[in-house]
Amino acid sequence: RLSATAPLAPAAAPAPPPSYTGPYTLAEVGEVLRGLAGDVGPEEEGLEDEGDSDGARAARFGPGPGQVPARCWARGMLGWRWPQDVAPLKWHALSGSPHQALSARDAAATAVRALATLVARSPARTPKGALLQPLPAARRLLGSPRCLPHLCQLLLCGDAHIVATAADLLAELVPDLPHAHAVHRTGVFAFALAYSGSNLAPIARLLKATHRRQAWRGADAAPAGAASESVLSPALPEALICCLDEDSPERFADRLLCSEESPRAIWSEGMRRLLVEKMWTHLGDFALRLRSNPYAVYEYSPLPVVSYEELAGEIFCHKYYLRHLCDTRRFPSFPVDEPIPLLRAILERTAQELAAARPARGALSAEEALEALGLDPGNPPADRDPAVRRAYLKLAAQYHPDRSRGTREQFERVQAAYELLSRPGALAVGPDARRLALLVRAQALLYGRCAEALAPLQYAGYPQLTRIVDAMGDPDDRFLTPQSLEVLCPLALLARRSMEASQGNCGEAARCALLPALARVVGRCAPVVSPHLEGAP
């Protein structure tokens, strides 16, 4: 915004001050200021520092005689300023003039390279790996709340060289900061995921060094599994987070750029395009405001949950997508390198699925989350309903700790409610029969392919199988439903294969009352089985 007051005129004919309201880019502001100041060079406009013998600075803009009383303001500034007091305007005023040394982009690239060199030459650790206390002055200053947000926002500039240098700088600087657990509040992860370039190795190094160290309070909203502690879990598939943890940053960058569909990875160009679009939608008009005012600072909002159609109905357990792993037509003999950790992960996921109706201790229930956002629990919204985000943004602005009426407890409750309701299927009641069927099929497949590796171990899932049989075989129903059969058929196959693999499992199955439960199901099915039915023995 610009405000220009006309020079003093006779009292009989006061001239109203013209006002210019944007949003303007810096280049557009420079054009308006040139029009106000007249067709003069940058030195005459007062956008350069000039001094006479006593060191006084002459400015074309100001309240004094012969000066143009025009000031500018942008969101993020504490008040109106004279143009010569806004450093970015000086660079844009010099652009295209004989006084220009570097363009704004070249100046930014040079500055970031200098900062990266300064950080590299100020190590935070001793040769033996001990952390220095206090940190070197360069790291303390660049990691301060005054500087760090602006370094993170360099990832939005779009220039491949600046983004790569800034990402390497942050990867070197952030892990050793005392407040490294709160870096997510700068929006750096949204900025990194919004980058659409192909030089992703520096971005990958930054993500690998920081994504699991954030205190982002997202355990209730994150998908269950190995990726639940990562700040990236709402936006990235679990397979990519697993790749980021176990492989090199370069391998993760290659995975983001390539298309692959297998039990180990499901990713495509369309999925990355959706990710980038979701991140830019999440950022809103911040990039535009940043162009108008480089001093603007991002107001933190949790990463949105990105739902990929390609992963609908999938469950990821220990490096494998179970639906693809169980697809024996497309992947008839896909190797399973670590069957024991995979079986353990499947059992843990089955326990979580059976307990889906009971929220964790201290966590919000779905009804409490709806009430916290001012939504009607009797009329819950659908998945990805924009009403949830609108309600969150309204209450987050109202209860923000920086506001006079806001408190941190209310703000954190609203944030936790939004993270919970953003999770697909958060309002579902009870376990999902299809997900249970997939988990049971995967275990049966493991005992079919890796029986020798699993034989020395006693199968620990019989109590879960008994609960599933009791839940699916409702005695009040005369016939089994198709959903129940979808679970019970692979469950019976799993019980047979596990007992065939080890004799000790037979006693464990009897102790857990699995065999009587299956006998009741068979007793209900036997009267309706006829030799004339297809597939009957």
Coordinates of C-alpha atoms in Angstrom, one line a residue, residues 125-389:
R125 CA 30.5 -29.9 16.9
T126 CA 34.0 -30.8 17.9
P127 CA 36.0 -33.3 15.9
K128 CA 34.8 -36.0 18.3
G129 CA 31.1 -35.1 17.7
A130 CA 30.4 -33.2 20.9
L131 CA 28.0 -30.2 20.5
L132 CA 29.6 -26.8 21.2
Q133 CA 27.9 -24.7 23.9
P134 CA 27.2 -21.9 23.1
L135 CA 26.9 -22.3 19.4
P136 CA 29.1 -20.2 17.1
A137 CA 27.7 -16.7 16.7
A138 CA 26.8 -17.2 13.0
R139 CA 24.7 -20.2 13.8
R140 CA 23.0 -18.5 16.8
L141 CA 22.0 -15.4 14.6
L142 CA 20.9 -17.4 11.6
G143 CA 18.9 -19.8 13.8
S144 CA 17.2 -17.0 15.7
P145 CA 13.4 -16.4 15.2
R146 CA 14.4 -13.2 13.4
C147 CA 16.4 -14.8 10.6
L148 CA 15.4 -18.5 10.4
P149 CA 11.8 -18.0 9.0
H150 CA 13.2 -15.9 6.1
L151 CA 15.8 -18.6 5.3
C152 CA 13.1 -21.2 5.2
Q153 CA 10.9 -19.0 2.9
L154 CA 13.7 -18.9 0.3
L155 CA 12.4 -22.4 -0.7
L156 CA 9.4 -20.6 -2.2
C157 CA 11.4 -18.4 -4.6
G158 CA 11.3 -21.0 -7.4
D159 CA 14.9 -20.5 -8.5
A160 CA 16.6 -23.9 -8.6
H161 CA 20.0 -22.6 -7.5
I162 CA 18.7 -20.5 -4.6
V163 CA 16.4 -23.4 -3.4
A164 CA 19.3 -25.9 -3.5
T165 CA 21.7 -23.6 -1.7
A166 CA 19.1 -22.7 0.9
A167 CA 18.1 -26.3 1.5
D168 CA 21.7 -27.3 2.1
L169 CA 22.2 -24.4 4.4
L170 CA 19.1 -25.4 6.5
A171 CA 20.1 -29.0 6.5
E172 CA 23.5 -28.0 8.0
L173 CA 22.1 -25.4 10.4
V174 CA 18.8 -26.7 11.8
P175 CA 19.7 -30.1 13.4
D176 CA 22.0 -28.5 16.0
L177 CA 19.7 -25.7 17.0
P178 CA 18.2 -25.8 20.6
H179 CA 14.8 -25.3 19.1
A180 CA 15.2 -27.7 16.2
H181 CA 12.0 -29.5 17.4
A182 CA 9.9 -26.4 16.5
V183 CA 11.3 -25.6 13.1
H184 CA 8.0 -26.9 11.5
R185 CA 6.3 -23.8 12.7
T186 CA 8.2 -21.8 10.1
G187 CA 6.3 -23.7 7.4
V188 CA 9.5 -25.2 6.0
F189 CA 8.0 -28.6 5.3
A190 CA 5.1 -27.1 3.4
F191 CA 7.6 -25.0 1.4
A192 CA 9.8 -28.0 0.6
L193 CA 6.9 -30.2 -0.5
A194 CA 5.5 -27.3 -2.7
Y195 CA 8.7 -27.2 -4.7
S196 CA 8.1 -28.5 -8.2
G197 CA 11.6 -28.6 -9.5
S198 CA 13.7 -31.7 -10.3
N199 CA 16.8 -30.9 -8.2
L200 CA 15.3 -32.6 -5.1
A201 CA 18.5 -34.0 -3.5
P202 CA 19.1 -30.9 -1.3
I203 CA 15.4 -30.9 -0.3
A204 CA 15.7 -34.6 0.6
R205 CA 18.8 -34.0 2.7
L206 CA 16.9 -31.3 4.7
L207 CA 13.8 -33.5 5.2
K208 CA 15.9 -36.5 6.3
A209 CA 17.7 -34.4 8.9
T210 CA 14.6 -32.9 10.4
H211 CA 11.3 -34.7 9.7
R212 CA 11.4 -37.0 12.8
R213 CA 12.6 -34.4 15.2
Q214 CA 9.6 -32.2 15.3
A215 CA 7.2 -31.8 18.3
W216 CA 4.3 -31.3 16.0
R217 CA 1.5 -32.9 18.1
G218 CA 0.3 -34.9 15.2
A219 CA 0.1 -38.4 16.7
D220 CA -3.7 -38.4 16.8
A221 CA -4.1 -37.3 13.2
A222 CA -1.2 -39.2 11.6
P223 CA -1.8 -42.6 10.0
A224 CA -1.0 -45.5 12.1
G225 CA 2.3 -47.3 11.4
A226 CA 6.0 -46.6 11.2
A227 CA 5.5 -43.1 9.8
S228 CA 3.2 -41.8 12.5
E229 CA 6.0 -39.8 14.2
S230 CA 7.1 -38.0 11.1
V231 CA 5.8 -34.5 10.5
L232 CA 5.4 -35.5 6.8
S233 CA 3.0 -38.3 7.5
P234 CA -0.2 -36.3 6.7
A235 CA 1.1 -35.4 3.2
L236 CA 3.4 -38.2 2.1
P237 CA 2.6 -42.0 1.7
E238 CA 4.2 -44.2 4.3
A239 CA 6.4 -46.0 1.8
L240 CA 8.1 -42.7 0.9
I241 CA 8.7 -41.9 4.6
C242 CA 10.1 -45.4 5.0
C243 CA 12.4 -44.7 2.0
L244 CA 13.5 -41.4 3.5
D245 CA 14.4 -43.1 6.8
E246 CA 16.2 -46.2 5.4
D247 CA 17.7 -45.1 2.1
S248 CA 19.9 -42.2 1.0
P249 CA 18.5 -38.7 0.3
E250 CA 19.4 -39.2 -3.4
R251 CA 17.4 -42.4 -3.5
F252 CA 14.4 -40.6 -2.0
A253 CA 14.7 -37.8 -4.5
D254 CA 14.8 -40.3 -7.4
R255 CA 11.7 -42.0 -5.9
L256 CA 9.8 -38.7 -5.9
L257 CA 10.7 -38.1 -9.6
C258 CA 9.9 -41.5 -10.9
S259 CA 6.7 -43.6 -11.3
E260 CA 6.6 -47.0 -9.7
E261 CA 3.8 -49.5 -8.7
S262 CA 4.8 -52.5 -6.8
P263 CA 4.2 -53.9 -3.3
R264 CA 7.2 -51.8 -2.1
A265 CA 6.3 -48.5 -3.7
I266 CA 3.3 -46.8 -5.3
W267 CA 4.1 -43.3 -6.7
S268 CA 3.4 -41.5 -10.0
E269 CA 3.7 -38.1 -11.6
G270 CA 0.0 -37.5 -10.9
M271 CA 0.5 -38.1 -7.2
R272 CA 3.3 -35.7 -7.0
R273 CA 1.3 -33.1 -9.0
L274 CA -1.5 -33.5 -6.5
L275 CA 0.9 -33.1 -3.6
V276 CA 2.3 -29.8 -5.0
E277 CA -1.2 -28.5 -5.7
K278 CA -2.3 -29.3 -2.2
M279 CA 0.7 -27.6 -0.7
W280 CA 0.1 -24.4 -2.7
T281 CA -3.6 -24.5 -1.8
H282 CA -2.6 -24.8 1.8
L283 CA -0.2 -21.9 1.6
G284 CA -3.0 -19.7 0.1
D285 CA -1.9 -16.2 -0.8
F286 CA 1.3 -16.2 1.3
A287 CA 3.5 -16.4 -1.8
L288 CA 1.8 -13.4 -3.3
R289 CA 2.2 -11.5 0.0
L290 CA 5.8 -12.5 0.2
R291 CA 6.4 -11.0 -3.3
S292 CA 4.9 -7.7 -2.1
N293 CA 6.6 -7.8 1.3
P294 CA 9.8 -9.9 1.7
Y295 CA 9.6 -9.2 5.5
A296 CA 6.3 -11.2 5.8
V297 CA 6.4 -14.3 8.0
Y298 CA 4.3 -17.4 7.5
E299 CA 1.6 -18.0 10.1
Y300 CA 1.8 -21.7 10.9
S301 CA -0.9 -24.2 10.0
P302 CA -0.5 -28.0 10.2
L303 CA 0.2 -29.8 7.0
P304 CA -3.1 -30.9 5.3
V305 CA -3.9 -34.6 4.9
V306 CA -3.4 -35.5 1.2
S307 CA -5.5 -38.5 0.1
Y308 CA -4.3 -40.3 -2.9
E309 CA -6.8 -42.3 -5.0
E310 CA -4.0 -44.8 -5.9
L311 CA -3.7 -45.8 -2.2
A312 CA -7.4 -46.3 -1.6
G313 CA -7.9 -49.5 0.3
E314 CA -4.2 -50.0 0.9
I315 CA -2.4 -50.8 4.1
F316 CA 1.3 -50.3 4.5
C317 CA 3.2 -52.5 6.9
H318 CA 7.0 -52.7 7.2
K319 CA 8.0 -51.7 3.6
Y320 CA 5.0 -53.4 1.9
Y321 CA 1.6 -52.5 0.6
L322 CA -0.5 -55.4 1.6
R323 CA -3.2 -55.2 -1.2
H324 CA -0.5 -55.3 -3.9
L325 CA 1.4 -58.0 -2.0
C326 CA -1.7 -60.1 -1.9
D327 CA -2.5 -59.6 -5.6
T328 CA -1.1 -62.9 -6.8
R329 CA -2.1 -62.3 -10.4
R330 CA 0.0 -59.2 -10.9
F331 CA 2.8 -60.2 -8.4
P332 CA 2.7 -63.9 -8.2
S333 CA 6.1 -64.4 -6.5
F334 CA 7.1 -61.1 -5.1
P335 CA 10.0 -61.7 -2.6
V336 CA 9.4 -61.0 1.1
D337 CA 12.9 -60.4 2.5
E338 CA 11.9 -60.0 6.2
P339 CA 8.8 -62.1 7.0
I340 CA 9.1 -61.9 10.8
P341 CA 9.2 -58.1 11.1
L342 CA 6.4 -58.0 8.5
L343 CA 4.2 -60.4 10.5
R344 CA 4.9 -58.4 13.6
A345 CA 3.8 -55.2 11.9
I346 CA 0.7 -56.8 10.5
L347 CA -0.3 -58.0 14.0
E348 CA 0.2 -54.5 15.5
R349 CA -1.9 -53.0 12.7
T350 CA -4.6 -55.6 13.3
A351 CA -4.7 -54.7 17.0
Q352 CA -5.0 -51.0 16.1
E353 CA -7.9 -51.9 13.7
L354 CA -9.7 -53.9 16.3
A355 CA -9.4 -51.0 18.8
A356 CA -10.4 -48.3 16.2
A357 CA -13.6 -47.5 18.1
R358 CA -11.7 -46.6 21.3
P359 CA -9.6 -43.4 21.2
A360 CA -6.3 -43.4 23.0
R361 CA -6.1 -42.2 26.5
G362 CA -6.0 -38.5 26.7
A363 CA -6.9 -38.1 23.0
L364 CA -9.9 -36.4 21.6
S365 CA -12.8 -38.5 20.4
A366 CA -14.5 -37.8 17.1
E367 CA -17.4 -36.2 18.9
E368 CA -15.2 -34.0 21.1
A369 CA -13.2 -32.9 18.0
L370 CA -16.4 -31.9 16.2
E371 CA -17.6 -29.9 19.3
A372 CA -14.1 -28.2 19.6
L373 CA -14.5 -26.9 16.0
G374 CA -18.1 -25.8 16.6
L375 CA -19.5 -28.5 14.3
D376 CA -22.7 -30.6 15.0
P377 CA -21.8 -34.1 16.1
G378 CA -25.2 -35.2 15.1
N379 CA -24.5 -34.2 11.5
P380 CA -20.8 -35.0 11.0
P381 CA -19.1 -33.8 7.8
A382 CA -17.8 -36.1 5.1
D383 CA -14.1 -36.8 4.5
R384 CA -12.2 -33.8 3.1
D385 CA -15.2 -31.5 3.7
P386 CA -14.0 -27.8 3.4
A387 CA -16.3 -26.9 6.3
V388 CA -13.7 -28.5 8.7
R389 CA -10.9 -26.3 7.4

